[in-house]
Protein backbone atom coordinates (compact mmCIF):
# COMPACT_ATOMS: atom_id res chain seq x y z
CA MET A 1 144.85 118.07 72.22
CA ASP A 2 141.31 116.87 70.42
CA PRO A 3 139.12 115.49 72.63
CA GLU A 4 137.91 113.14 70.17
CA GLY A 5 141.17 111.31 70.78
CA LEU A 6 141.72 111.36 74.52
CA GLN A 7 139.43 107.95 74.39
CA LEU A 8 142.86 106.77 73.55
CA LEU A 9 143.75 106.62 77.08
CA LEU A 10 141.39 104.91 78.21
CA PRO A 11 142.06 101.16 78.60
CA PRO A 12 139.19 99.11 77.07
CA THR A 13 139.52 96.28 80.19
CA THR A 14 139.38 99.32 82.56
CA LEU A 15 136.33 100.69 80.75
CA ALA A 16 134.94 97.26 80.91
CA THR A 17 135.66 97.20 85.18
CA LEU A 18 134.40 100.06 86.11
CA ALA A 19 131.31 99.56 83.76
CA ASN A 20 130.47 96.11 85.42
CA GLY A 21 131.10 97.54 88.50
CA TRP A 22 129.11 100.21 88.37
CA LEU A 23 126.40 98.04 87.29
CA GLN A 24 126.69 95.79 90.21
CA GLU A 25 126.29 98.55 92.08
CA ASP A 26 122.70 99.44 90.79
CA CYS A 27 121.92 95.93 90.41
CA PRO A 28 123.27 93.53 92.60
CA GLY A 29 120.36 90.94 92.58
CA LEU A 30 117.08 90.98 91.38
CA ASN A 31 115.82 93.06 88.56
CA PHE A 32 112.00 93.45 88.81
CA ALA A 33 111.45 96.51 86.65
CA SER A 34 112.41 94.32 84.03
CA LEU A 35 109.50 92.16 83.85
CA VAL A 36 106.96 95.75 83.12
CA THR A 37 109.73 96.55 80.55
CA GLY A 38 110.07 92.80 79.03
CA SER A 39 112.97 92.30 76.37
CA ALA A 40 111.61 93.49 72.75
CA SER A 41 113.91 95.03 70.73
CA SER A 42 113.76 99.48 71.67
CA GLN A 43 115.52 102.58 71.22
CA ALA A 44 116.02 105.67 73.28
CA VAL A 45 117.31 109.26 72.31
CA LEU A 46 119.89 110.75 74.97
CA TRP A 47 119.02 114.52 75.36
CA ALA A 48 120.97 117.03 76.20
CA LYS A 49 118.54 119.43 78.41
CA SER A 50 120.86 122.54 79.70
CA PRO A 51 123.84 123.62 78.64
CA GLY A 52 128.07 122.69 78.80
CA VAL A 53 130.63 120.44 77.35
CA LEU A 54 129.84 116.93 76.37
CA ALA A 55 132.42 113.88 77.63
CA GLY A 56 132.21 110.47 79.10
CA ARG A 57 131.22 109.08 75.45
CA PRO A 58 133.83 106.49 76.37
CA PHE A 59 132.01 105.79 79.95
CA PHE A 60 128.32 105.73 78.61
CA ASP A 61 129.63 103.18 75.92
CA ALA A 62 131.14 100.84 78.03
CA ILE A 63 128.29 100.84 80.22
CA PHE A 64 125.62 99.84 77.45
CA THR A 65 128.34 97.32 75.23
CA GLN A 66 128.20 95.47 78.93
CA LEU A 67 124.05 95.76 78.33
CA ASN A 68 124.37 94.36 74.43
CA CYS A 69 123.19 97.84 73.35
CA GLN A 70 124.68 100.41 71.00
CA VAL A 71 125.21 103.53 70.83
CA SER A 72 124.64 106.05 68.29
CA TRP A 73 126.20 109.77 68.87
CA PHE A 74 125.21 113.23 67.18
CA LEU A 75 127.64 114.94 68.56
CA PRO A 76 131.95 114.76 69.45
CA GLU A 77 133.08 114.66 72.37
CA GLY A 78 133.91 118.17 73.81
CA SER A 79 131.05 119.75 72.11
CA LYS A 80 129.05 122.57 73.43
CA LEU A 81 125.78 121.79 74.05
CA VAL A 82 122.89 124.20 74.02
CA PRO A 83 119.32 122.40 74.99
CA VAL A 84 117.54 120.88 73.80
CA VAL A 85 120.13 118.38 72.26
CA LYS A 86 119.68 115.15 70.61
CA VAL A 87 122.89 113.88 71.63
CA ALA A 88 122.68 109.60 70.80
CA GLU A 89 120.52 107.27 70.24
CA VAL A 90 120.70 104.02 71.84
CA LYS A 91 119.14 100.36 70.43
CA GLY A 92 118.63 97.42 72.46
CA PRO A 93 116.79 95.19 74.95
CA ALA A 94 113.66 97.03 77.06
CA HIS A 95 115.01 95.77 79.99
CA HIS A 96 118.55 96.45 79.43
CA LEU A 97 118.15 100.05 78.60
CA LEU A 98 116.35 100.93 81.42
CA LEU A 99 119.33 98.93 83.26
CA GLY A 100 121.70 100.90 82.47
CA GLU A 101 119.92 104.33 82.20
CA ARG A 102 120.56 105.63 85.40
CA VAL A 103 123.94 104.14 86.04
CA ALA A 104 125.16 106.09 82.13
CA LEU A 105 123.62 109.64 82.83
CA ASN A 106 124.77 109.60 86.13
CA THR A 107 128.76 108.99 84.96
CA LEU A 108 127.73 111.10 81.67
CA ALA A 109 126.56 114.10 83.43
CA ARG A 110 129.04 114.14 86.38
CA CYS A 111 131.88 113.57 83.36
CA SER A 112 130.50 116.31 81.37
CA GLY A 113 130.11 118.93 84.31
CA ILE A 114 133.79 118.79 85.20
CA ALA A 115 134.34 119.22 81.92
CA SER A 116 132.36 122.39 81.43
CA ALA A 117 134.02 123.80 84.61
CA ALA A 118 137.02 123.13 83.44
CA THR A 119 136.88 124.50 80.04
CA THR A 120 134.96 127.76 81.56
CA ALA A 121 138.60 127.80 84.25
CA VAL A 122 140.60 127.75 80.50
CA GLU A 123 138.96 130.35 78.70
CA VAL A 124 139.23 132.62 81.73
CA VAL A 125 143.04 132.35 81.89
CA ARG A 126 143.22 132.93 78.58
CA SER A 127 141.08 136.14 78.37
CA ALA A 128 143.67 137.15 80.95
CA GLY A 129 146.06 136.39 78.61
CA TRP A 130 147.69 134.15 81.22
CA THR A 131 149.13 131.09 79.64
CA GLY A 132 150.16 128.55 81.86
CA HIS A 133 148.59 125.27 83.25
CA VAL A 134 144.89 125.05 84.79
CA ALA A 135 145.33 121.78 86.86
CA GLY A 136 142.97 119.56 88.73
CA THR A 137 143.70 118.23 92.45
CA ARG A 138 143.48 114.46 93.72
CA LYS A 139 140.12 115.76 95.45
CA THR A 140 138.31 113.53 93.98
CA THR A 141 135.14 110.53 94.16
CA PRO A 142 136.56 107.63 95.07
CA GLY A 143 135.71 104.80 92.66
CA PHE A 144 134.97 108.02 89.94
CA ARG A 145 138.50 109.16 89.67
CA LEU A 146 139.46 108.15 85.90
CA VAL A 147 136.27 109.65 85.01
CA GLU A 148 136.76 112.77 86.79
CA LYS A 149 140.24 113.62 85.88
CA TYR A 150 139.14 112.12 82.23
CA GLY A 151 136.40 115.41 82.46
CA LEU A 152 139.43 117.37 83.17
CA LEU A 153 141.14 116.54 79.98
CA VAL A 154 138.53 117.53 77.69
CA GLY A 155 138.07 120.43 78.93
CA GLY A 156 141.13 121.86 78.32
CA ALA A 157 143.09 121.49 82.30
CA ALA A 158 145.36 118.95 83.29
CA CYS A 159 144.84 116.68 85.61
CA HIS A 160 147.78 116.93 87.66
CA ARG A 161 149.10 113.74 89.13
CA TYR A 162 146.88 111.09 89.07
CA ASP A 163 147.64 108.87 91.81
CA LEU A 164 150.31 108.57 93.99
CA GLY A 165 152.98 107.28 91.82
CA GLY A 166 152.37 110.53 89.29
CA LEU A 167 154.73 113.19 91.31
CA VAL A 168 155.92 112.54 94.71
CA MET A 169 154.68 115.45 96.90
CA VAL A 170 155.80 116.49 99.66
CA LYS A 171 153.09 118.39 102.23
CA ASP A 172 153.07 119.92 105.70
CA ASN A 173 152.37 116.65 106.93
CA HIS A 174 155.76 114.50 105.74
CA VAL A 175 157.96 117.28 106.85
CA VAL A 176 156.50 117.05 110.34
CA ALA A 177 157.11 113.32 110.13
CA ALA A 178 160.60 113.34 108.80
CA GLY A 179 161.36 116.00 110.96
CA SER A 180 162.31 119.04 108.23
CA MET A 181 161.92 120.71 104.54
CA GLU A 182 165.24 119.64 104.00
CA ARG A 183 165.10 116.27 105.31
CA ALA A 184 161.72 115.42 103.45
CA VAL A 185 162.86 117.04 100.20
CA LEU A 186 166.14 114.85 100.24
CA GLN A 187 164.29 112.02 100.89
CA ALA A 188 161.49 112.15 98.34
CA ARG A 189 164.14 113.13 95.77
CA GLN A 190 165.53 109.87 96.60
CA ALA A 191 162.46 108.30 96.25
CA ALA A 192 161.49 109.98 93.09
CA GLY A 193 164.98 108.41 91.43
CA PHE A 194 165.57 109.71 88.06
CA SER A 195 162.48 109.38 86.55
CA LEU A 196 160.02 111.25 88.31
CA LYS A 197 159.15 115.22 89.81
CA VAL A 198 159.23 116.08 93.37
CA GLU A 199 157.01 118.80 94.53
CA VAL A 200 156.75 120.21 97.84
CA GLU A 201 153.83 122.68 99.71
CA CYS A 202 154.97 125.23 101.11
CA SER A 203 153.27 128.09 103.51
CA SER A 204 155.76 130.95 103.38
CA LEU A 205 158.35 132.33 101.53
CA LYS A 206 160.85 131.23 104.06
CA GLU A 207 159.73 127.27 103.26
CA ALA A 208 159.51 128.28 99.47
CA LEU A 209 163.20 128.87 99.33
CA GLN A 210 164.28 125.96 102.06
CA ALA A 211 162.29 123.26 99.70
CA ALA A 212 163.93 125.05 95.99
CA GLU A 213 166.88 124.82 97.82
CA ALA A 214 166.95 121.49 98.67
CA GLY A 215 165.90 120.35 95.60
CA ALA A 216 162.54 120.51 94.58
CA ASP A 217 161.06 120.51 91.40
CA LEU A 218 157.96 122.28 91.82
CA VAL A 219 156.63 124.37 95.14
CA MET A 220 153.40 125.06 95.54
CA LEU A 221 152.64 127.95 97.23
CA ASP A 222 149.30 126.83 99.45
CA ASN A 223 146.12 129.07 100.20
CA PHE A 224 148.18 132.86 99.86
CA LYS A 225 146.36 135.31 99.41
CA PRO A 226 146.83 137.17 95.34
CA GLU A 227 148.58 140.00 97.03
CA GLU A 228 151.74 137.69 98.79
CA LEU A 229 151.46 135.15 96.27
CA HIS A 230 152.75 137.38 93.29
CA PRO A 231 155.73 138.75 95.20
CA THR A 232 156.83 135.97 96.84
CA ALA A 233 156.64 133.61 93.22
CA ALA A 234 158.79 136.31 91.96
CA THR A 235 161.37 136.22 94.98
CA LEU A 236 161.60 132.73 94.13
CA LYS A 237 162.06 132.61 90.87
CA ALA A 238 165.01 135.27 90.62
CA LYS A 239 166.73 133.14 93.21
CA PHE A 240 165.53 129.21 91.55
CA PRO A 241 164.98 130.45 87.73
CA SER A 242 164.27 126.60 86.80
CA VAL A 243 161.59 125.90 90.00
CA SER A 244 158.07 126.42 88.74
CA VAL A 245 155.55 127.39 90.85
CA GLU A 246 151.86 126.07 91.49
CA ALA A 247 149.39 128.33 92.83
CA SER A 248 146.93 125.83 95.00
CA GLY A 249 143.97 126.75 97.85
CA GLY A 250 140.76 129.12 97.81
CA VAL A 251 140.83 129.15 93.47
CA THR A 252 137.87 129.51 92.48
CA LEU A 253 136.29 130.35 88.52
CA ASP A 254 135.18 134.15 90.68
CA ASN A 255 139.13 134.91 91.99
CA LEU A 256 140.89 132.67 89.58
CA THR A 257 142.45 135.84 87.40
CA GLN A 258 143.77 137.57 90.40
CA PHE A 259 145.85 134.53 90.72
CA CYS A 260 147.44 134.23 87.11
CA GLY A 261 150.60 136.45 87.14
CA THR A 262 154.22 135.88 85.49
CA HIS A 263 155.97 133.99 87.47
CA ILE A 264 152.78 131.84 88.44
CA ASP A 265 153.11 128.07 85.60
CA VAL A 266 150.02 126.15 87.50
CA ILE A 267 147.20 126.78 89.07
CA SER A 268 145.57 123.95 90.83
CA LEU A 269 141.34 124.48 91.58
CA GLY A 270 139.49 120.93 93.44
CA MET A 271 136.62 122.62 92.96
CA LEU A 272 136.36 121.50 89.14
CA THR A 273 136.03 117.93 90.66
CA GLN A 274 134.57 118.55 94.11
CA ALA A 275 132.31 121.18 93.33
CA ALA A 276 131.40 121.49 89.46
CA PRO A 277 127.57 120.96 88.92
CA ALA A 278 126.14 117.84 86.95
CA LEU A 279 124.62 118.55 83.54
CA ASP A 280 121.19 117.40 82.99
CA PHE A 281 120.82 114.43 80.51
CA SER A 282 118.17 112.13 79.80
CA LEU A 283 116.85 109.02 78.01
CA LYS A 284 113.95 108.75 76.78
CA LEU A 285 112.30 105.59 75.45
CA PHE A 286 110.41 105.98 71.56
CA ALA A 287 108.43 104.45 69.33
CA GLU A 288 109.77 104.62 65.55
CA GLY A 289 108.69 108.01 63.63
CA ASP A 290 107.68 109.30 67.39
CA THR A 291 110.36 111.44 69.40
CA PRO A 292 109.08 114.11 71.84
CA VAL A 293 111.46 116.71 72.84
CA PRO A 294 111.86 117.18 76.31
CA HIS A 295 112.07 120.63 77.71
CA ALA A 296 115.31 122.12 78.44
CA ARG A 297 116.36 122.63 82.20
CA ARG A 298 115.54 126.14 84.42
CA PHE A 299 117.99 128.25 86.09
């Protein structure tokens, strides 16, 4: 999927609402620093100072649109960043440039970090010859899910269900509340109707077979060690070939290839949104004809 086209997924009204909320969080009242800068027309350069994948342009744009500033991009969404590189220029009133600076940088840095981790994960599994789906999870930052799910897509990963309405997921607590695996899955199937799939979290082969027998579309083999995962998935697929299998729990970029296998359709990693390091960007005002290059971040 072309990263440039992914911005079409983001409703303009949603972008505006998010940007407005972020700006209000950072400046809910008086902005005393604006008296230092004044409102003269100014310009600033956006620099990328650490390697990774550029993601989050629509959110960056939305923030500065709220402040009557204009952004000109030099690199497309999904670009591989080799620091130090000039990514964009922003023009507008000086006090507005600085009002949006930290909010915009935070959003871009976080989204790009997630896209970078997702890109690495996809490259790792493709290098291993596995053709299934690398996916994120619902382990996202409250109020920031759209940015994080979008970052996954830019990085080439699947975002999994966006929210509780995207898939009926039966977890261990649902089974306890329903009284049995069979009852939980049957109730989930009724709730799902014809338009939603049902996925069931399982911690043993016995549970996986029960879930598939009851009508699950997907079975998540949760927290299985690789040496247990693959024979369990093979047995499940042999009896229920139409059921998709997801491996989840304890998966990192370091051990990812151990979870790749013929009978695994999806591998989900919570760390893509929970532990991906943010990229380093800076926004520097400059006078016409003077654009100093910042130092690259050292690792």
